[in-house]
Short mmCIF file of C-alpha atoms and ligand atoms in Angstrom, two decimals:
data_model
loop_
_atom_site.label_atom_id
_atom_site.label_comp_id
_atom_site.label_asym_id
_atom_site.label_seq_id
_atom_site.Cartn_x
_atom_site.Cartn_y
_atom_site.Cartn_z
CA MET A 1457 -23.73 -6.21 -23.24
CA GLU A 1458 -25.85 -9.23 -23.73
CA THR A 1459 -25.39 -11.72 -20.30
CA ASN A 1460 -26.12 -15.27 -20.05
CA GLU A 1461 -26.62 -18.18 -17.42
CA ASP A 1462 -23.29 -19.38 -17.44
CA MET A 1463 -22.11 -15.29 -16.99
CA GLY A 1464 -21.30 -14.81 -12.72
CA VAL A 1465 -22.99 -12.99 -10.55
CA GLY A 1466 -21.04 -9.39 -10.58
CA THR A 1467 -20.79 -9.93 -14.14
CA LYS A 1468 -24.84 -10.19 -13.75
CA CYS A 1469 -25.63 -7.20 -11.16
CA VAL A 1470 -23.32 -4.80 -13.70
CA HIS A 1471 -24.80 -6.49 -17.37
CA SER A 1472 -27.93 -7.57 -16.73
CA GLY A 1473 -31.69 -6.27 -18.47
CA ILE A 1474 -28.95 -3.60 -20.55
CA LYS A 1475 -30.11 -3.59 -24.44
CA ASP A 1476 -28.38 -1.20 -27.23
CA TYR A 1477 -30.14 2.22 -27.05
CA GLU A 1478 -30.09 5.03 -29.87
CA PHE A 1479 -26.95 7.08 -29.69
CA GLY A 1480 -24.65 4.14 -27.93
CA PRO A 1481 -25.15 4.83 -23.90
CA VAL A 1482 -23.97 2.35 -21.57
CA VAL A 1483 -26.45 2.71 -19.11
CA PRO A 1484 -30.17 2.84 -19.96
CA PRO A 1485 -31.82 5.79 -20.86
CA ILE A 1486 -34.83 6.96 -18.56
CA TYR A 1487 -37.41 6.98 -20.79
CA GLN A 1488 -40.06 9.56 -19.05
CA THR A 1489 -42.61 9.46 -21.42
CA SER A 1490 -46.31 8.42 -20.16
CA THR A 1491 -46.88 7.68 -23.71
CA PHE A 1492 -45.44 6.49 -27.07
CA LYS A 1493 -46.01 7.76 -30.70
CA PHE A 1494 -47.59 5.32 -33.33
CA LYS A 1495 -45.98 5.56 -36.74
CA ASP A 1496 -50.10 5.22 -38.35
CA ALA A 1497 -53.39 4.49 -37.32
CA ASP A 1498 -52.76 0.81 -38.34
CA GLN A 1499 -49.49 0.25 -36.01
CA GLY A 1500 -51.43 1.13 -32.79
CA ALA A 1501 -54.06 -1.15 -33.84
CA ARG A 1502 -51.31 -3.76 -34.62
CA LEU A 1503 -50.16 -2.92 -31.19
CA PHE A 1504 -52.96 -3.16 -29.21
CA LYS A 1505 -54.06 -6.12 -30.69
CA GLY A 1506 -50.49 -7.81 -29.75
CA GLU A 1507 -49.81 -8.15 -33.51
CA GLU A 1508 -46.65 -6.25 -33.09
CA ASP A 1509 -43.85 -5.53 -30.54
CA GLY A 1510 -43.54 -2.70 -28.91
CA PHE A 1511 -44.24 0.31 -26.67
CA ILE A 1512 -47.60 2.26 -25.80
CA TYR A 1513 -48.64 3.48 -22.64
CA THR A 1514 -46.01 3.83 -19.40
CA ARG A 1515 -48.42 1.47 -17.35
CA MET A 1516 -48.23 -1.16 -19.94
CA ARG A 1517 -44.91 -1.32 -20.57
CA ASN A 1518 -41.91 1.19 -20.41
CA PRO A 1519 -37.86 1.01 -21.90
CA THR A 1520 -36.48 1.84 -18.63
CA ILE A 1521 -38.65 0.22 -16.27
CA GLU A 1522 -38.46 -3.14 -18.86
CA ALA A 1523 -34.56 -3.09 -18.35
CA MET A 1524 -34.48 -3.41 -14.62
CA GLU A 1525 -37.53 -5.83 -14.66
CA ASP A 1526 -34.95 -8.19 -16.98
CA ALA A 1527 -32.12 -7.80 -14.54
CA VAL A 1528 -33.83 -8.41 -11.65
CA ALA A 1529 -35.68 -11.65 -13.51
CA GLU A 1530 -31.89 -12.38 -14.35
CA LEU A 1531 -30.33 -12.62 -11.09
CA GLU A 1532 -33.76 -14.37 -9.64
CA GLY A 1533 -33.08 -17.20 -12.44
CA GLY A 1534 -36.84 -16.15 -13.09
CA ALA A 1535 -38.81 -15.75 -16.46
CA LYS A 1536 -40.37 -12.43 -16.35
CA ALA A 1537 -40.72 -9.42 -13.55
CA ILE A 1538 -43.21 -6.74 -13.08
CA GLY A 1539 -41.43 -3.66 -11.52
CA CYS A 1540 -44.25 -2.07 -8.96
CA ALA A 1541 -44.51 1.11 -6.97
CA SER A 1542 -44.07 -0.29 -3.64
CA GLY A 1543 -43.21 -3.63 -2.45
CA MET A 1544 -46.59 -2.79 -0.66
CA ALA A 1545 -48.25 -2.62 -4.35
CA ALA A 1546 -46.00 -6.00 -5.26
CA ILE A 1547 -47.41 -8.28 -2.43
CA SER A 1548 -50.99 -7.30 -3.48
CA LEU A 1549 -50.58 -7.99 -6.71
CA ILE A 1550 -49.82 -11.57 -6.28
CA PHE A 1551 -52.92 -11.86 -3.95
CA PHE A 1552 -55.31 -10.24 -6.67
CA THR A 1553 -53.47 -12.16 -9.52
CA LEU A 1554 -53.55 -15.53 -7.57
CA LEU A 1555 -56.69 -15.79 -5.45
CA GLN A 1556 -60.71 -15.62 -5.73
CA SER A 1557 -63.66 -15.52 -3.37
CA GLY A 1558 -63.46 -18.95 -1.23
CA ASN A 1559 -59.88 -19.43 -1.48
CA HIS A 1560 -57.70 -20.08 1.44
CA VAL A 1561 -53.98 -18.68 2.12
CA ILE A 1562 -51.29 -19.72 4.23
CA CYS A 1563 -49.19 -16.65 5.48
CA GLY A 1564 -45.86 -17.12 7.95
CA THR A 1565 -46.17 -15.43 11.40
CA SER A 1566 -43.24 -12.99 11.37
CA VAL A 1567 -43.64 -11.12 8.04
CA TYR A 1568 -43.35 -7.51 7.32
CA GLY A 1569 -46.22 -6.04 9.52
CA PRO A 1570 -48.74 -4.67 6.57
CA THR A 1571 -48.66 -7.84 4.93
CA THR A 1572 -50.44 -9.41 7.83
CA THR A 1573 -52.77 -6.16 7.99
CA PHE A 1574 -53.21 -6.49 4.15
CA LEU A 1575 -54.15 -10.62 4.40
CA SER A 1576 -56.19 -10.07 8.03
CA GLN A 1577 -57.69 -6.87 7.35
CA ILE A 1578 -58.77 -5.89 3.53
CA LEU A 1579 -58.42 -9.71 1.82
CA SER A 1580 -60.85 -10.56 4.36
CA LYS A 1581 -63.20 -8.48 2.89
CA PHE A 1582 -63.21 -10.57 -0.49
CA ASN A 1583 -64.29 -13.83 1.27
CA VAL A 1584 -60.74 -15.30 1.44
CA GLU A 1585 -59.80 -17.08 4.08
CA VAL A 1586 -55.89 -16.45 5.63
CA THR A 1587 -54.17 -18.80 8.28
CA PHE A 1588 -51.01 -17.81 9.96
CA VAL A 1589 -48.47 -19.88 11.00
CA ASP A 1590 -45.21 -19.99 12.24
CA THR A 1591 -43.37 -20.97 8.65
CA SER A 1592 -40.21 -22.36 10.21
CA ASN A 1593 -41.96 -25.36 11.73
CA ILE A 1594 -42.82 -27.18 9.03
CA VAL A 1595 -45.75 -29.47 11.35
CA GLU A 1596 -47.64 -26.85 11.39
CA VAL A 1597 -47.37 -25.81 7.74
CA GLU A 1598 -48.45 -28.80 6.80
CA LYS A 1599 -51.15 -29.03 9.38
CA ALA A 1600 -52.47 -25.58 8.16
CA PHE A 1601 -53.20 -26.81 4.37
CA LYS A 1602 -56.75 -27.04 3.31
CA THR A 1603 -57.96 -28.68 -0.03
CA ASN A 1604 -58.72 -24.60 -1.17
CA THR A 1605 -55.53 -23.12 -0.44
CA ARG A 1606 -53.92 -21.89 -3.75
CA VAL A 1607 -50.85 -19.72 -1.94
CA ILE A 1608 -48.41 -19.95 1.04
CA PHE A 1609 -46.60 -16.49 1.81
CA PHE A 1610 -43.85 -16.17 3.72
CA GLU A 1611 -40.30 -13.90 4.26
CA THR A 1612 -37.41 -15.89 5.20
CA PRO A 1613 -35.44 -14.79 7.17
CA GLY A 1614 -38.87 -13.60 9.00
CA ASN A 1615 -39.36 -9.65 9.45
CA PRO A 1616 -38.36 -8.59 12.30
CA THR A 1617 -37.35 -11.72 14.12
CA LEU A 1618 -34.89 -13.77 11.38
CA SER A 1619 -36.93 -16.92 11.73
CA VAL A 1620 -35.54 -19.19 8.72
CA SER A 1621 -37.94 -21.20 6.80
CA ASN A 1622 -37.09 -24.28 4.86
CA ILE A 1623 -38.07 -23.14 1.22
CA ARG A 1624 -37.91 -27.11 -0.40
CA GLN A 1625 -40.10 -28.77 1.93
CA ILE A 1626 -42.96 -25.79 2.16
CA SER A 1627 -42.88 -26.29 -1.77
CA GLU A 1628 -43.10 -29.98 -1.46
CA ILE A 1629 -46.25 -29.54 0.81
CA ALA A 1630 -47.88 -26.95 -0.63
CA HIS A 1631 -47.64 -28.33 -4.98
CA SER A 1632 -48.76 -31.37 -3.48
CA TYR A 1633 -51.96 -29.23 -2.82
CA ASN A 1634 -51.98 -27.57 -5.97
CA ALA A 1635 -51.02 -24.22 -4.29
CA SER A 1636 -48.30 -21.43 -5.62
CA VAL A 1637 -45.20 -20.92 -2.98
CA VAL A 1638 -44.22 -17.22 -2.90
CA VAL A 1639 -41.57 -16.11 -1.11
CA ASP A 1640 -40.50 -12.76 0.30
CA ASN A 1641 -36.55 -12.52 -0.70
CA THR A 1642 -36.32 -8.81 0.35
CA PHE A 1643 -34.02 -9.53 3.68
CA MET A 1644 -31.94 -12.42 1.16
CA SER A 1645 -31.83 -10.59 -2.03
CA PRO A 1646 -30.65 -13.17 -4.78
CA ILE A 1647 -27.22 -13.09 -3.68
CA LEU A 1648 -27.77 -14.72 -0.52
CA GLN A 1649 -30.86 -16.99 -1.62
CA LYS A 1650 -32.77 -18.37 -5.00
CA PRO A 1651 -36.20 -19.14 -3.73
CA PHE A 1652 -37.29 -20.46 -7.56
CA GLU A 1653 -33.90 -23.22 -7.11
CA LEU A 1654 -35.24 -24.55 -4.22
CA GLY A 1655 -38.77 -24.72 -5.26
CA ALA A 1656 -40.41 -21.21 -4.95
CA ASP A 1657 -43.22 -20.40 -8.14
CA ILE A 1658 -43.14 -16.73 -7.02
CA VAL A 1659 -40.58 -14.39 -5.56
CA VAL A 1660 -41.31 -10.55 -4.09
CA HIS A 1661 -39.04 -8.09 -2.78
CA SER A 1662 -39.35 -4.96 -1.37
CA MET A 1663 -36.69 -3.08 -3.70
CA THR A 1664 -37.14 0.13 -1.31
CA LYS A 1665 -34.57 -2.48 0.84
CA PHE A 1666 -31.24 -3.97 -0.67
CA LEU A 1667 -32.03 -3.99 -4.52
CA ASN A 1668 -32.22 -0.15 -4.36
CA GLY A 1669 -29.75 -0.07 -1.87
CA HIS A 1670 -29.62 3.89 -1.10
CA ALA A 1671 -32.90 4.53 0.36
CA ASP A 1672 -33.99 6.66 -2.40
CA VAL A 1673 -37.00 4.77 -3.97
CA VAL A 1674 -40.01 3.27 -2.84
CA ALA A 1675 -40.46 0.11 -5.03
CA GLY A 1676 -41.28 -3.17 -5.33
CA ILE A 1677 -41.05 -6.19 -7.79
CA VAL A 1678 -42.91 -9.73 -8.34
CA VAL A 1679 -40.91 -12.69 -10.46
CA VAL A 1680 -42.50 -15.34 -11.55
CA LYS A 1681 -40.68 -18.44 -12.23
CA ARG A 1682 -42.38 -19.27 -15.67
CA LYS A 1683 -43.20 -17.59 -18.48
CA GLU A 1684 -46.63 -18.81 -19.00
CA ASP A 1685 -47.14 -17.55 -15.51
CA TYR A 1686 -46.64 -13.74 -16.83
CA PRO A 1687 -48.93 -12.31 -19.01
CA ILE A 1688 -51.90 -13.09 -16.07
CA PHE A 1689 -49.94 -11.09 -13.79
CA ARG A 1690 -48.61 -8.17 -16.36
CA LYS A 1691 -52.71 -8.09 -17.14
CA MET A 1692 -53.62 -7.45 -13.24
CA SER A 1693 -50.98 -4.86 -12.90
CA ASN A 1694 -51.91 -3.29 -15.88
CA HIS A 1695 -55.84 -2.73 -14.74
CA ILE A 1696 -54.47 -2.25 -10.83
CA GLY A 1697 -51.95 0.03 -12.36
CA GLY A 1698 -49.86 0.38 -8.62
CA VAL A 1699 -46.75 0.25 -11.42
CA ILE A 1700 -43.06 1.77 -10.63
CA ASP A 1701 -42.15 4.87 -12.38
CA PRO A 1702 -39.11 5.11 -15.39
CA PHE A 1703 -37.36 7.17 -12.52
CA ASN A 1704 -37.18 4.87 -9.67
CA ALA A 1705 -36.71 1.63 -12.23
CA PHE A 1706 -33.47 3.82 -13.35
CA LEU A 1707 -32.44 4.17 -9.65
CA VAL A 1708 -33.19 0.45 -9.06
CA HIS A 1709 -31.26 -0.81 -11.83
CA ARG A 1710 -27.95 1.30 -10.71
CA GLY A 1711 -28.19 0.03 -7.65
CA LEU A 1712 -28.27 -3.49 -8.72
CA LYS A 1713 -24.83 -3.31 -10.29
CA THR A 1714 -23.06 -2.86 -6.64
CA LEU A 1715 -25.67 -5.67 -5.11
CA GLU A 1716 -22.86 -8.47 -4.80
CA ILE A 1717 -20.18 -6.47 -3.43
CA ARG A 1718 -22.97 -4.26 -0.88
CA MET A 1719 -24.25 -7.89 -0.03
CA LYS A 1720 -20.92 -8.88 1.11
CA LYS A 1721 -20.36 -5.80 2.57
CA HIS A 1722 -23.64 -6.03 4.74
CA CYS A 1723 -23.08 -9.49 5.93
CA GLU A 1724 -19.43 -8.84 7.35
CA ASN A 1725 -20.31 -6.24 9.26
CA ALA A 1726 -23.72 -7.53 10.21
CA GLN A 1727 -21.53 -11.27 11.74
CA GLN A 1728 -19.36 -8.75 13.61
CA ILE A 1729 -22.11 -6.54 15.52
CA ALA A 1730 -24.36 -9.85 16.06
CA GLU A 1731 -21.30 -11.15 17.30
CA TYR A 1732 -20.54 -7.99 19.34
CA LEU A 1733 -24.11 -8.03 20.72
CA GLU A 1734 -24.47 -11.47 21.68
CA GLN A 1735 -21.20 -11.30 24.24
CA HIS A 1736 -22.78 -7.99 25.37
CA PRO A 1737 -23.54 -7.72 29.19
CA LYS A 1738 -26.55 -5.75 28.64
CA VAL A 1739 -28.17 -7.47 25.79
CA GLU A 1740 -30.46 -10.89 26.55
CA ARG A 1741 -30.56 -12.79 23.27
CA VAL A 1742 -29.48 -12.09 19.66
CA TRP A 1743 -31.28 -12.89 16.33
CA TYR A 1744 -29.34 -13.75 13.04
CA PRO A 1745 -29.22 -16.46 11.01
CA PHE A 1746 -25.48 -17.04 10.69
CA LEU A 1747 -24.95 -17.09 14.80
CA LYS A 1748 -24.89 -20.71 15.91
CA SER A 1749 -27.23 -20.24 18.66
CA HIS A 1750 -29.87 -19.24 16.32
CA PRO A 1751 -32.73 -21.83 16.21
CA GLN A 1752 -32.56 -22.93 11.99
CA TYR A 1753 -28.90 -21.78 11.88
CA GLU A 1754 -27.80 -25.42 9.88
CA LEU A 1755 -30.94 -24.91 7.67
CA SER A 1756 -29.87 -21.23 6.87
CA LEU A 1757 -25.94 -22.89 5.81
CA GLU A 1758 -27.73 -24.57 3.46
CA GLN A 1759 -29.99 -22.50 2.26
CA THR A 1760 -28.47 -19.62 1.96
CA THR A 1761 -24.75 -17.78 1.05
CA GLY A 1762 -24.45 -15.10 4.14
CA GLY A 1763 -26.75 -13.99 7.38
CA GLY A 1764 -27.49 -10.79 5.37
CA GLY A 1765 -27.60 -7.59 7.03
CA VAL A 1766 -30.48 -7.56 9.43
CA ILE A 1767 -30.04 -8.34 13.22
CA SER A 1768 -32.72 -8.46 16.05
CA PHE A 1769 -31.94 -8.58 19.57
CA GLU A 1770 -33.49 -8.15 22.84
CA ILE A 1771 -31.86 -6.08 25.30
CA LYS A 1772 -32.14 -6.71 29.28
CA GLY A 1773 -34.68 -4.40 30.79
CA GLY A 1774 -37.17 -4.07 27.76
CA ILE A 1775 -38.57 -1.24 26.21
CA GLU A 1776 -37.33 1.69 28.56
CA ALA A 1777 -34.05 0.39 28.37
CA GLY A 1778 -34.11 -0.54 24.18
CA LYS A 1779 -35.48 3.96 23.82
CA ILE A 1780 -32.34 4.82 25.89
CA LEU A 1781 -30.04 3.18 23.64
CA MET A 1782 -32.26 4.02 20.73
CA ASN A 1783 -32.25 7.96 21.42
CA ASN A 1784 -28.26 7.91 22.32
CA VAL A 1785 -26.38 5.99 19.74
CA LYS A 1786 -24.41 7.56 17.50
CA VAL A 1787 -23.53 6.47 13.50
CA TRP A 1788 -26.85 4.62 13.93
CA GLN A 1789 -29.67 6.19 12.97
CA LEU A 1790 -33.15 6.77 14.47
CA ALA A 1791 -35.28 4.88 11.30
CA VAL A 1792 -38.08 2.59 9.87
CA SER A 1793 -36.84 0.51 6.48
CA LEU A 1794 -34.10 -1.56 6.39
CA GLY A 1795 -31.39 -2.31 3.19
CA GLY A 1796 -29.52 0.42 2.49
CA VAL A 1797 -25.89 1.66 2.73
CA GLU A 1798 -26.51 3.26 5.88
CA SER A 1799 -27.30 1.65 9.33
CA LEU A 1800 -30.43 2.23 10.53
CA ILE A 1801 -32.12 1.25 14.29
CA GLN A 1802 -35.77 0.84 15.31
CA HIS A 1803 -38.04 -0.79 17.34
CA PRO A 1804 -40.21 -2.99 16.00
CA ALA A 1805 -43.55 -3.60 17.95
CA SER A 1806 -43.84 0.37 17.92
CA MET A 1807 -43.01 0.91 14.35
CA THR A 1808 -42.67 -1.18 11.84
CA HIS A 1809 -45.00 -3.81 13.00
CA ALA A 1810 -47.53 -1.38 14.98
CA SER A 1811 -50.28 -1.80 12.42
CA MET A 1812 -50.53 -5.94 13.30
CA PRO A 1813 -53.09 -7.17 15.46
CA LYS A 1814 -51.18 -7.37 19.55
CA GLU A 1815 -52.37 -11.38 19.51
CA LEU A 1816 -50.47 -11.96 16.04
CA ARG A 1817 -47.23 -9.29 16.69
CA GLU A 1818 -46.88 -11.17 20.04
CA GLU A 1819 -47.69 -15.32 18.19
CA ALA A 1820 -44.79 -13.80 15.88
CA GLY A 1821 -42.67 -13.15 18.85
CA ILE A 1822 -42.03 -9.67 18.10
CA THR A 1823 -42.01 -8.71 21.83
CA ASP A 1824 -41.93 -5.03 22.83
CA GLY A 1825 -38.24 -5.37 23.96
CA LEU A 1826 -37.17 -6.47 20.48
CA VAL A 1827 -35.03 -3.78 18.62
CA ARG A 1828 -33.83 -4.38 14.96
CA LEU A 1829 -30.94 -3.37 13.33
CA SER A 1830 -30.22 -2.96 9.93
CA VAL A 1831 -26.36 -3.14 9.15
CA GLY A 1832 -25.05 -0.70 6.87
CA ILE A 1833 -21.82 -0.73 5.25
CA GLU A 1834 -19.88 1.66 7.26
CA THR A 1835 -16.88 1.09 8.93
CA ILE A 1836 -16.87 -1.67 11.25
CA ASP A 1837 -15.22 -0.13 14.46
CA ASP A 1838 -17.25 3.33 14.07
CA LEU A 1839 -20.57 0.74 14.17
CA ILE A 1840 -19.37 -0.98 17.08
CA TRP A 1841 -18.41 2.73 18.76
CA GLY A 1842 -21.59 3.70 17.83
CA LEU A 1843 -23.68 1.51 19.54
CA GLU A 1844 -22.13 1.44 22.54
CA GLN A 1845 -22.47 4.93 23.05
CA GLY A 1846 -26.24 4.08 23.62
CA LEU A 1847 -25.26 0.56 25.58
CA ASN A 1848 -23.26 2.56 27.88
CA LYS A 1849 -26.53 4.93 28.54
CA ILE A 1850 -28.21 2.03 29.85
N1 LCS B 689 -41.15 -7.06 2.77
C1 LCS B 689 -40.57 -6.75 3.54
C2 LCS B 689 -39.94 -8.05 3.97
C3 LCS B 689 -40.15 -5.96 3.81
O1 LCS B 689 -39.61 -5.97 5.07
C4 LCS B 689 -41.42 -4.63 3.67
C5 LCS B 689 -41.48 -2.85 4.15
C6 LCS B 689 -42.29 -4.95 2.64
C7 LCS B 689 -42.37 -5.93 1.77
C8 LCS B 689 -42.84 -3.56 1.98
O2 LCS B 689 -42.00 -3.12 0.68
P1 LCS B 689 -42.64 -1.13 0.86
O3 LCS B 689 -44.13 -0.95 0.53
O4 LCS B 689 -41.69 -0.72 2.12
O5 LCS B 689 -41.39 -1.26 -0.44
N2 LCS B 689 -40.42 -3.04 5.10
C9 LCS B 689 -40.05 -2.09 5.59
C10 LCS B 689 -39.51 -2.04 7.29
O6 LCS B 689 -39.23 -3.10 7.72
N3 LCS B 689 -39.73 -0.91 7.77
O7 LCS B 689 -40.22 0.11 6.82
C11 LCS B 689 -40.40 -0.15 5.58
#
């Protein structure tokens, strides 16, 4: 079914990107093929020259992948999207596309550990200068800009501290320097936050998380707001080659159908767990954007329609108490990643953010006592009971 801009988000989740296919299937077929036959030599030449529209080779374009890309682009309100083999493939694609030697990048301090590592240890080899800044502090953001700043990249809320950054204000400053604004929207999904409406130029997701939602795919996506930005990204993706494969694209597209209802349940459960933890005597501090105690609570209400499914908290007794908790919870599984239907618990300083240089980790507020929860869609009473089993052992 054709969708249009005026349709509701539930309709877009179910129908976006799906076209008419041979035999009339209601879901996109998995075109598990590496290459596509040409009718004759002249058609092959025309396709390569771009004189005829069609499929050539799956690294360049594939109908199953394109259906999923169109769906994510539509949900984000962007022009086009490029499916990638992982969130990190999507993030590195953005930097390789937008930057050249001599450029400067600003990156938020609270971002996924390997993103920090990619910028500080890999991009630096190509004579790109990086400044890490707490992007929730607009004064610091403004101070960090230089005449050669080409990109500002941040997550909001940030992984794992849940610090919230003002997309609108950051975009205004960045655009006055002619720099592109890249928002990693993984924690919110387009259901809770629409960065393009607030001024962002590029949106990136680890689709491994909420977009797919079932912890069975590693994938990423780059969404561009403007159609004219698409060809340079597609060209770079084609030459770097870190594309998603048709089967994973199919699974993500399937996951998107329930994105709205999953996000509602993630938010509902996480709000209750955050409030439960906040009043718990063994908990020092809770970070969740929709708690009144969150430093950017007002901005969260303004910029997003829900707090999301991720909570971080500091246990009294630091990492030793955290280990007792993680080793004794029930229902919750001790694993990294987030955004799946199942609830997970992990320790950022020794797990997801262990690759970050220690000083950057501390600057970002990722203390040794911080524990991160990815709240799933299970029954809330069971989730609270499962946490209590661990908390009671401390
Ligand atoms: N962006 C964010 C906000 C992420 O949380 C992650 C992965 C990535 C990008 C990279 O995506 P990937 O390549 O893994 O698809 N975050 C993870 C986490 O917090 N635990 O395990 C992976």
